[in-house]
Amino acid sequence: MSKKDLGLLILILVVGAIVAIINPRFLLPINLANTSNLIGLFGILSIGQAFVIITGGIELSVGSVVALLGTLFIDFIAVRNLDWPLAFVLILFLGAIIGLVHGWLITRLKLQPFVVTLCGLLIYRGVARFYTADGTAGFAFGQNFPDLEFLTAGRSWGVPNSFIALIVISIIMWVVLHRSVFGRYLYAIGKNEEAAKYSGIRTGRVVMAAYVICGVLTALSAIYFAMYTRSISPASHGQFYELYAIAAAVLGGFSLRGGEGSLIGVILGTVLLQELQNLVNLLGIPSSLNFAVMGGVILIGVLVDQQWGVFRERRLMLDATRKGVAGQAAE
């Protein structure tokens, strides 16, 4: 665990202790379970965003993809009577295709990630609304899918299965990011894409793979959100979820410049965000301030990241100067 991660963990514990003192309901099992469930839902989303951010990119269409794929998943199993395992795989495949298209436009046609994903944000939301005729996608009265509901919205030993899924995915993605050649390539591209290209890394393929990973994890999150809400209004479902994911990644130490961050950090960032949301609810702060809190958190995270980078550069320059002076004195 890095110093950034440790500092974030301490902040989470301090904020949690303060909230628990002010309102003891924070520590009630039902509140902790609900918070853990939301951490699982948004954590899966945030990990996907982190894989894109580490390359120096951004994925702004996350919320719209959640709305579109969630709508399609409910339609597949509730209206078209598709077997849910097949629908599950199909949605993941569609998520991968969306990520592949984004990666192709960015790496082959050299479009800016901001432009590509902003267009995606508008397109997918519009398609979802058109697909439902601006209506609502949901389950009919009495429709049940016991196995699917247990897998996505159930609990094991009192722990939400969405949170358990987050832990499993986090372990796998930690190995991919921190213990694989592919992970080292991601960091190298984020630090300096040109240098990575000249060192023999196929940067285009690696970046495309990052967007595919983000697309698959977003699709998985879309299924979990669909089963959690059980009803989707495409006009509002998933709105601003991309901000939650970006904020979690930034708080976790992922630099928007790319090349920095740890998977543990993004999980801790997700925990802190949901803890702050819980604080807003328990302390009676108007829910209309939720987005103000989110914007403030993102701003603070970016400022801290920027100042930390400046401080580190100054320290490296100072160390180099001292070594140079010491070397001259020795001569």
Short mmCIF file of C-alpha atoms in Angstrom, two decimals:
data_model
loop_
_atom_site.label_atom_id
_atom_site.label_comp_id
_atom_site.label_asym_id
_atom_site.label_seq_id
_atom_site.Cartn_x
_atom_site.Cartn_y
_atom_site.Cartn_z
CA MET A 1 0.00 0.00 0.00
CA SER A 2 1.44 3.37 -1.04
CA LYS A 3 1.55 6.50 1.11
CA LYS A 4 -1.36 7.93 -0.89
CA ASP A 5 -3.46 4.83 -0.26
CA LEU A 6 -2.58 4.84 3.43
CA GLY A 7 -3.51 8.51 3.74
CA LEU A 8 -6.83 7.86 2.00
CA LEU A 9 -7.56 4.91 4.31
CA ILE A 10 -6.89 7.09 7.36
CA LEU A 11 -9.20 9.77 5.95
CA ILE A 12 -11.95 7.17 5.44
CA LEU A 13 -11.61 5.99 9.05
CA VAL A 14 -11.62 9.55 10.41
CA VAL A 15 -14.68 10.58 8.39
CA GLY A 16 -16.46 7.35 9.38
CA ALA A 17 -15.69 7.92 13.06
CA ILE A 18 -16.99 11.49 12.91
CA VAL A 19 -20.20 10.46 11.17
CA ALA A 20 -20.73 7.59 13.65
CA ILE A 21 -20.33 9.95 16.59
CA ILE A 22 -22.76 12.49 15.13
CA ASN A 23 -25.27 9.86 14.01
CA PRO A 24 -24.90 6.33 15.47
CA ARG A 25 -27.21 4.97 12.73
CA PHE A 26 -24.14 4.97 10.50
CA LEU A 27 -22.96 1.75 12.16
CA LEU A 28 -26.28 -0.08 11.92
CA PRO A 29 -25.93 -3.36 9.98
CA ILE A 30 -28.60 -2.37 7.46
CA ASN A 31 -26.85 0.93 6.70
CA LEU A 32 -23.45 -0.75 6.37
CA ALA A 33 -24.95 -3.40 4.07
CA ASN A 34 -26.64 -0.80 1.86
CA THR A 35 -23.44 1.25 1.70
CA SER A 36 -21.41 -1.87 0.85
CA ASN A 37 -23.85 -2.67 -1.95
CA LEU A 38 -23.39 0.79 -3.48
CA ILE A 39 -19.62 0.51 -3.08
CA GLY A 40 -19.79 -2.72 -5.07
CA LEU A 41 -21.93 -1.20 -7.82
CA PHE A 42 -19.86 1.94 -8.27
CA GLY A 43 -16.55 0.21 -7.57
CA ILE A 44 -16.86 -2.06 -10.62
CA LEU A 45 -17.63 1.02 -12.71
CA SER A 46 -14.67 2.94 -11.27
CA ILE A 47 -12.14 0.18 -11.95
CA GLY A 48 -13.06 0.28 -15.63
CA GLN A 49 -12.67 4.05 -15.69
CA ALA A 50 -9.28 3.76 -13.96
CA PHE A 51 -7.91 1.52 -16.73
CA VAL A 52 -8.72 4.23 -19.27
CA ILE A 53 -7.44 7.11 -17.14
CA ILE A 54 -4.08 5.43 -16.59
CA THR A 55 -3.45 5.63 -20.36
CA GLY A 56 -4.13 9.37 -20.26
CA GLY A 57 -7.65 8.95 -21.66
CA ILE A 58 -11.14 9.52 -20.30
CA GLU A 59 -14.48 7.73 -20.64
CA LEU A 60 -17.44 10.12 -20.41
CA SER A 61 -20.10 7.79 -21.78
CA VAL A 62 -20.16 5.44 -18.77
CA GLY A 63 -23.53 6.63 -17.43
CA SER A 64 -25.20 6.44 -20.84
CA VAL A 65 -23.79 2.96 -21.45
CA VAL A 66 -25.19 1.86 -18.08
CA ALA A 67 -28.60 3.19 -19.14
CA LEU A 68 -28.54 1.60 -22.61
CA LEU A 69 -27.19 -1.83 -21.63
CA GLY A 70 -29.34 -1.98 -18.51
CA THR A 71 -32.41 -1.26 -20.63
CA LEU A 72 -31.42 -3.93 -23.13
CA PHE A 73 -30.75 -6.51 -20.40
CA ILE A 74 -34.18 -6.03 -18.82
CA ASP A 75 -35.82 -6.12 -22.24
CA PHE A 76 -33.99 -9.32 -23.19
CA ILE A 77 -35.01 -11.31 -20.12
CA ALA A 78 -38.35 -9.70 -19.19
CA VAL A 79 -39.90 -9.04 -22.60
CA ARG A 80 -38.13 -11.26 -25.13
CA ASN A 81 -37.81 -14.18 -22.66
CA LEU A 82 -34.14 -14.75 -23.38
CA ASP A 83 -32.39 -17.03 -20.89
CA TRP A 84 -30.65 -14.73 -18.43
CA PRO A 85 -27.18 -16.38 -18.73
CA LEU A 86 -27.29 -15.81 -22.49
CA ALA A 87 -28.50 -12.23 -22.01
CA PHE A 88 -25.74 -11.73 -19.42
CA VAL A 89 -23.04 -12.80 -21.88
CA LEU A 90 -24.61 -10.80 -24.71
CA ILE A 91 -24.57 -7.59 -22.65
CA LEU A 92 -20.91 -8.12 -21.74
CA PHE A 93 -20.17 -8.66 -25.44
CA LEU A 94 -21.96 -5.41 -26.34
CA GLY A 95 -19.92 -3.60 -23.68
CA ALA A 96 -16.73 -4.99 -25.21
CA ILE A 97 -17.85 -3.84 -28.69
CA ILE A 98 -18.53 -0.31 -27.40
CA GLY A 99 -15.08 -0.20 -25.79
CA LEU A 100 -13.49 -1.55 -28.97
CA VAL A 101 -15.17 1.10 -31.13
CA HIS A 102 -14.05 3.88 -28.76
CA GLY A 103 -10.50 2.54 -28.72
CA TRP A 104 -10.43 2.22 -32.52
CA LEU A 105 -11.63 5.79 -33.06
CA ILE A 106 -9.04 7.09 -30.60
CA THR A 107 -6.04 5.05 -31.75
CA ARG A 108 -6.69 4.63 -35.49
CA LEU A 109 -8.49 7.83 -36.41
CA LYS A 110 -6.58 9.84 -33.78
CA LEU A 111 -9.69 11.45 -32.29
CA GLN A 112 -9.49 12.91 -28.82
CA PRO A 113 -10.86 10.60 -26.06
CA PHE A 114 -12.91 13.52 -24.72
CA VAL A 115 -14.65 14.03 -28.08
CA VAL A 116 -15.25 10.33 -28.76
CA THR A 117 -16.71 9.54 -25.35
CA LEU A 118 -18.70 12.78 -25.17
CA CYS A 119 -20.36 11.83 -28.44
CA GLY A 120 -20.95 8.36 -26.99
CA LEU A 121 -22.59 9.92 -23.95
CA LEU A 122 -25.14 11.62 -26.20
CA ILE A 123 -25.60 8.77 -28.68
CA TYR A 124 -26.16 5.95 -26.18
CA ARG A 125 -28.56 7.99 -24.07
CA GLY A 126 -30.53 8.90 -27.18
CA VAL A 127 -30.63 5.31 -28.42
CA ALA A 128 -31.83 4.08 -25.03
CA ARG A 129 -34.62 6.63 -24.97
CA PHE A 130 -35.62 5.79 -28.54
CA TYR A 131 -35.57 2.04 -27.79
CA THR A 132 -38.13 2.46 -25.00
CA ALA A 133 -40.04 5.25 -26.78
CA ASP A 134 -38.95 7.48 -23.89
CA GLY A 135 -40.73 5.12 -21.54
CA THR A 136 -39.55 2.89 -18.71
CA ALA A 137 -38.02 -0.56 -18.90
CA GLY A 138 -38.94 -2.85 -16.03
CA PHE A 139 -40.18 -6.23 -14.93
CA ALA A 140 -43.82 -7.24 -15.10
CA PHE A 141 -45.70 -7.98 -11.89
CA GLY A 142 -44.66 -11.35 -10.52
CA GLN A 143 -41.64 -11.80 -12.77
CA ASN A 144 -38.83 -13.35 -10.80
CA PHE A 145 -35.38 -14.66 -11.64
CA PRO A 146 -34.22 -16.19 -8.32
CA ASP A 147 -30.70 -17.20 -9.36
CA LEU A 148 -29.98 -13.91 -11.12
CA GLU A 149 -31.47 -11.87 -8.28
CA PHE A 150 -29.36 -13.73 -5.72
CA LEU A 151 -26.21 -13.27 -7.82
CA THR A 152 -26.69 -9.54 -8.33
CA ALA A 153 -28.87 -8.23 -5.50
CA GLY A 154 -28.68 -10.99 -2.89
CA ARG A 155 -26.41 -11.44 0.11
CA SER A 156 -24.02 -14.13 1.27
CA TRP A 157 -23.30 -14.30 5.00
CA GLY A 158 -24.90 -10.88 5.32
CA VAL A 159 -22.56 -9.33 2.76
CA PRO A 160 -24.06 -7.98 -0.51
CA ASN A 161 -23.02 -10.13 -3.46
CA SER A 162 -22.25 -6.98 -5.43
CA PHE A 163 -19.55 -6.17 -2.87
CA ILE A 164 -18.20 -9.73 -3.08
CA ALA A 165 -18.11 -9.39 -6.88
CA LEU A 166 -16.13 -6.16 -6.48
CA ILE A 167 -13.57 -7.92 -4.28
CA VAL A 168 -13.14 -10.76 -6.81
CA ILE A 169 -12.84 -8.34 -9.75
CA SER A 170 -10.43 -6.15 -7.78
CA ILE A 171 -8.09 -9.08 -7.13
CA ILE A 172 -8.09 -10.05 -10.81
CA MET A 173 -7.60 -6.47 -12.02
CA TRP A 174 -4.88 -5.85 -9.41
CA VAL A 175 -2.89 -8.74 -10.87
CA VAL A 176 -3.50 -7.43 -14.40
CA LEU A 177 -2.47 -3.87 -13.53
CA HIS A 178 0.38 -4.44 -11.09
CA ARG A 179 1.79 -7.88 -11.88
CA SER A 180 1.53 -8.28 -15.65
CA VAL A 181 3.40 -7.03 -18.70
CA PHE A 182 0.16 -5.50 -19.96
CA GLY A 183 -0.09 -3.45 -16.77
CA ARG A 184 3.46 -2.15 -17.21
CA TYR A 185 2.59 -1.18 -20.76
CA LEU A 186 -0.40 0.81 -19.51
CA TYR A 187 1.79 2.78 -17.11
CA ALA A 188 4.42 3.35 -19.80
CA ILE A 189 1.84 4.69 -22.26
CA GLY A 190 0.37 6.98 -19.63
CA LYS A 191 3.79 8.37 -18.77
CA ASN A 192 4.95 8.94 -22.34
CA GLU A 193 3.13 7.35 -25.26
CA GLU A 194 5.77 8.31 -27.83
CA ALA A 195 8.58 6.82 -25.76
CA ALA A 196 6.51 3.67 -25.22
CA LYS A 197 5.94 3.37 -28.97
CA TYR A 198 9.65 3.72 -29.75
CA SER A 199 10.47 1.10 -27.12
CA GLY A 200 8.47 -1.46 -29.10
CA ILE A 201 5.10 -1.35 -27.32
CA ARG A 202 2.11 -1.58 -29.64
CA THR A 203 0.46 1.38 -27.99
CA GLY A 204 -2.66 1.30 -30.16
CA ARG A 205 -3.54 -2.25 -29.19
CA VAL A 206 -2.86 -1.63 -25.51
CA VAL A 207 -5.05 1.48 -25.43
CA MET A 208 -7.82 -0.35 -27.29
CA ALA A 209 -7.59 -3.19 -24.76
CA ALA A 210 -7.96 -0.65 -21.92
CA TYR A 211 -11.17 0.68 -23.45
CA VAL A 212 -12.46 -2.87 -23.97
CA ILE A 213 -11.83 -3.66 -20.29
CA CYS A 214 -13.68 -0.48 -19.35
CA GLY A 215 -16.57 -1.43 -21.64
CA VAL A 216 -16.90 -4.94 -20.20
CA LEU A 217 -16.79 -3.74 -16.58
CA THR A 218 -19.30 -0.99 -17.40
CA ALA A 219 -21.61 -3.61 -18.95
CA LEU A 220 -21.28 -5.79 -15.85
CA SER A 221 -22.08 -2.80 -13.68
CA ALA A 222 -25.09 -2.02 -15.91
CA ILE A 223 -26.51 -5.49 -15.16
CA TYR A 224 -26.02 -5.04 -11.42
CA PHE A 225 -27.63 -1.59 -11.48
CA ALA A 226 -30.56 -2.92 -13.54
CA MET A 227 -31.25 -5.69 -11.02
CA TYR A 228 -30.76 -3.27 -8.13
CA THR A 229 -33.28 -0.70 -9.39
CA ARG A 230 -35.48 -3.24 -11.30
CA SER A 231 -36.82 -0.34 -13.34
CA ILE A 232 -34.96 1.94 -15.73
CA SER A 233 -35.94 5.32 -17.11
CA PRO A 234 -33.32 5.90 -19.84
CA ALA A 235 -33.68 9.67 -19.56
CA SER A 236 -32.24 9.68 -16.04
CA HIS A 237 -30.81 6.24 -15.22
CA GLY A 238 -27.03 6.31 -14.86
CA GLN A 239 -26.90 10.09 -15.12
CA PHE A 240 -23.55 11.50 -13.92
CA TYR A 241 -22.25 8.02 -13.07
CA GLU A 242 -19.15 8.87 -15.09
CA LEU A 243 -18.44 11.61 -12.54
CA TYR A 244 -18.60 9.10 -9.69
CA ALA A 245 -16.15 6.85 -11.51
CA ILE A 246 -13.75 9.66 -12.40
CA ALA A 247 -13.90 11.07 -8.87
CA ALA A 248 -13.18 7.66 -7.34
CA ALA A 249 -10.18 7.18 -9.63
CA VAL A 250 -8.81 10.67 -8.98
CA LEU A 251 -9.26 10.34 -5.22
CA GLY A 252 -7.49 6.98 -5.45
CA GLY A 253 -4.38 8.61 -6.89
CA PHE A 254 -4.99 8.16 -10.62
CA SER A 255 -3.59 11.20 -12.37
CA LEU A 256 -5.69 12.60 -15.21
CA ARG A 257 -2.38 13.06 -17.03
CA GLY A 258 -2.00 9.27 -17.00
CA GLY A 259 0.71 6.90 -15.83
CA GLU A 260 -0.11 6.94 -12.12
CA GLY A 261 -2.45 5.21 -9.71
CA SER A 262 -3.11 1.96 -7.88
CA LEU A 263 -6.09 -0.36 -7.87
CA ILE A 264 -6.30 -0.26 -4.08
CA GLY A 265 -6.54 3.52 -4.38
CA VAL A 266 -9.56 3.45 -6.70
CA ILE A 267 -11.39 1.09 -4.33
CA LEU A 268 -10.62 3.37 -1.39
CA GLY A 269 -11.77 6.34 -3.48
CA THR A 270 -15.09 4.60 -4.11
CA VAL A 271 -15.47 3.86 -0.40
CA LEU A 272 -14.82 7.51 0.49
CA LEU A 273 -17.35 8.79 -2.05
CA GLN A 274 -20.09 6.49 -0.78
CA GLU A 275 -19.18 7.39 2.78
CA LEU A 276 -19.62 11.06 1.89
CA GLN A 277 -22.97 10.29 0.24
CA ASN A 278 -24.00 8.47 3.39
CA LEU A 279 -22.87 11.46 5.44
CA VAL A 280 -25.08 13.76 3.35
CA ASN A 281 -28.10 11.50 3.98
CA LEU A 282 -27.54 10.84 7.68
CA LEU A 283 -26.75 14.44 8.60
CA GLY A 284 -29.87 15.74 6.89
CA ILE A 285 -27.97 17.75 4.29
CA PRO A 286 -30.27 18.50 1.31
CA SER A 287 -29.85 15.86 -1.39
CA SER A 288 -29.72 18.68 -3.93
CA LEU A 289 -26.17 19.33 -2.69
CA ASN A 290 -24.99 15.84 -3.68
CA PHE A 291 -23.50 17.01 -6.95
CA ALA A 292 -21.96 20.05 -5.26
CA VAL A 293 -20.21 17.67 -2.86
CA MET A 294 -19.09 15.53 -5.78
CA GLY A 295 -17.74 18.53 -7.71
CA GLY A 296 -15.88 19.74 -4.64
CA VAL A 297 -14.36 16.32 -4.08
CA ILE A 298 -13.15 16.10 -7.70
CA LEU A 299 -11.68 19.61 -7.52
CA ILE A 300 -9.84 18.88 -4.28
CA GLY A 301 -8.56 15.59 -5.67
CA VAL A 302 -7.19 17.26 -8.83
CA LEU A 303 -5.59 20.08 -6.80
CA VAL A 304 -3.92 17.64 -4.43
CA ASP A 305 -2.69 15.54 -7.35
CA GLN A 306 -1.29 18.58 -9.13
CA GLN A 307 0.43 19.99 -6.06
CA TRP A 308 1.84 16.57 -5.20
CA GLY A 309 3.33 16.34 -8.69
CA VAL A 310 4.92 19.80 -8.36
CA PHE A 311 6.31 18.94 -4.92
CA ARG A 312 7.77 15.67 -6.18
CA GLU A 313 9.44 17.34 -9.16
CA ARG A 314 10.98 19.98 -6.93
CA ARG A 315 12.25 17.33 -4.53
CA LEU A 316 13.83 15.34 -7.38
CA MET A 317 15.50 18.48 -8.72
CA LEU A 318 16.77 19.36 -5.24
CA ASP A 319 18.15 15.84 -4.73
CA ALA A 320 19.88 15.97 -8.13
CA THR A 321 21.40 19.36 -7.29
CA ARG A 322 22.68 18.09 -3.95
CA LYS A 323 24.26 15.04 -5.56
CA GLY A 324 25.92 17.25 -8.17
CA VAL A 325 27.33 19.57 -5.51
CA ALA A 326 28.52 16.59 -3.45
CA GLY A 327 30.21 15.10 -6.52
CA GLN A 328 32.02 18.33 -7.31
CA ALA A 329 33.17 18.66 -3.69
CA ALA A 330 34.53 15.12 -3.76
CA GLU A 331 36.58 15.90 -6.86
#
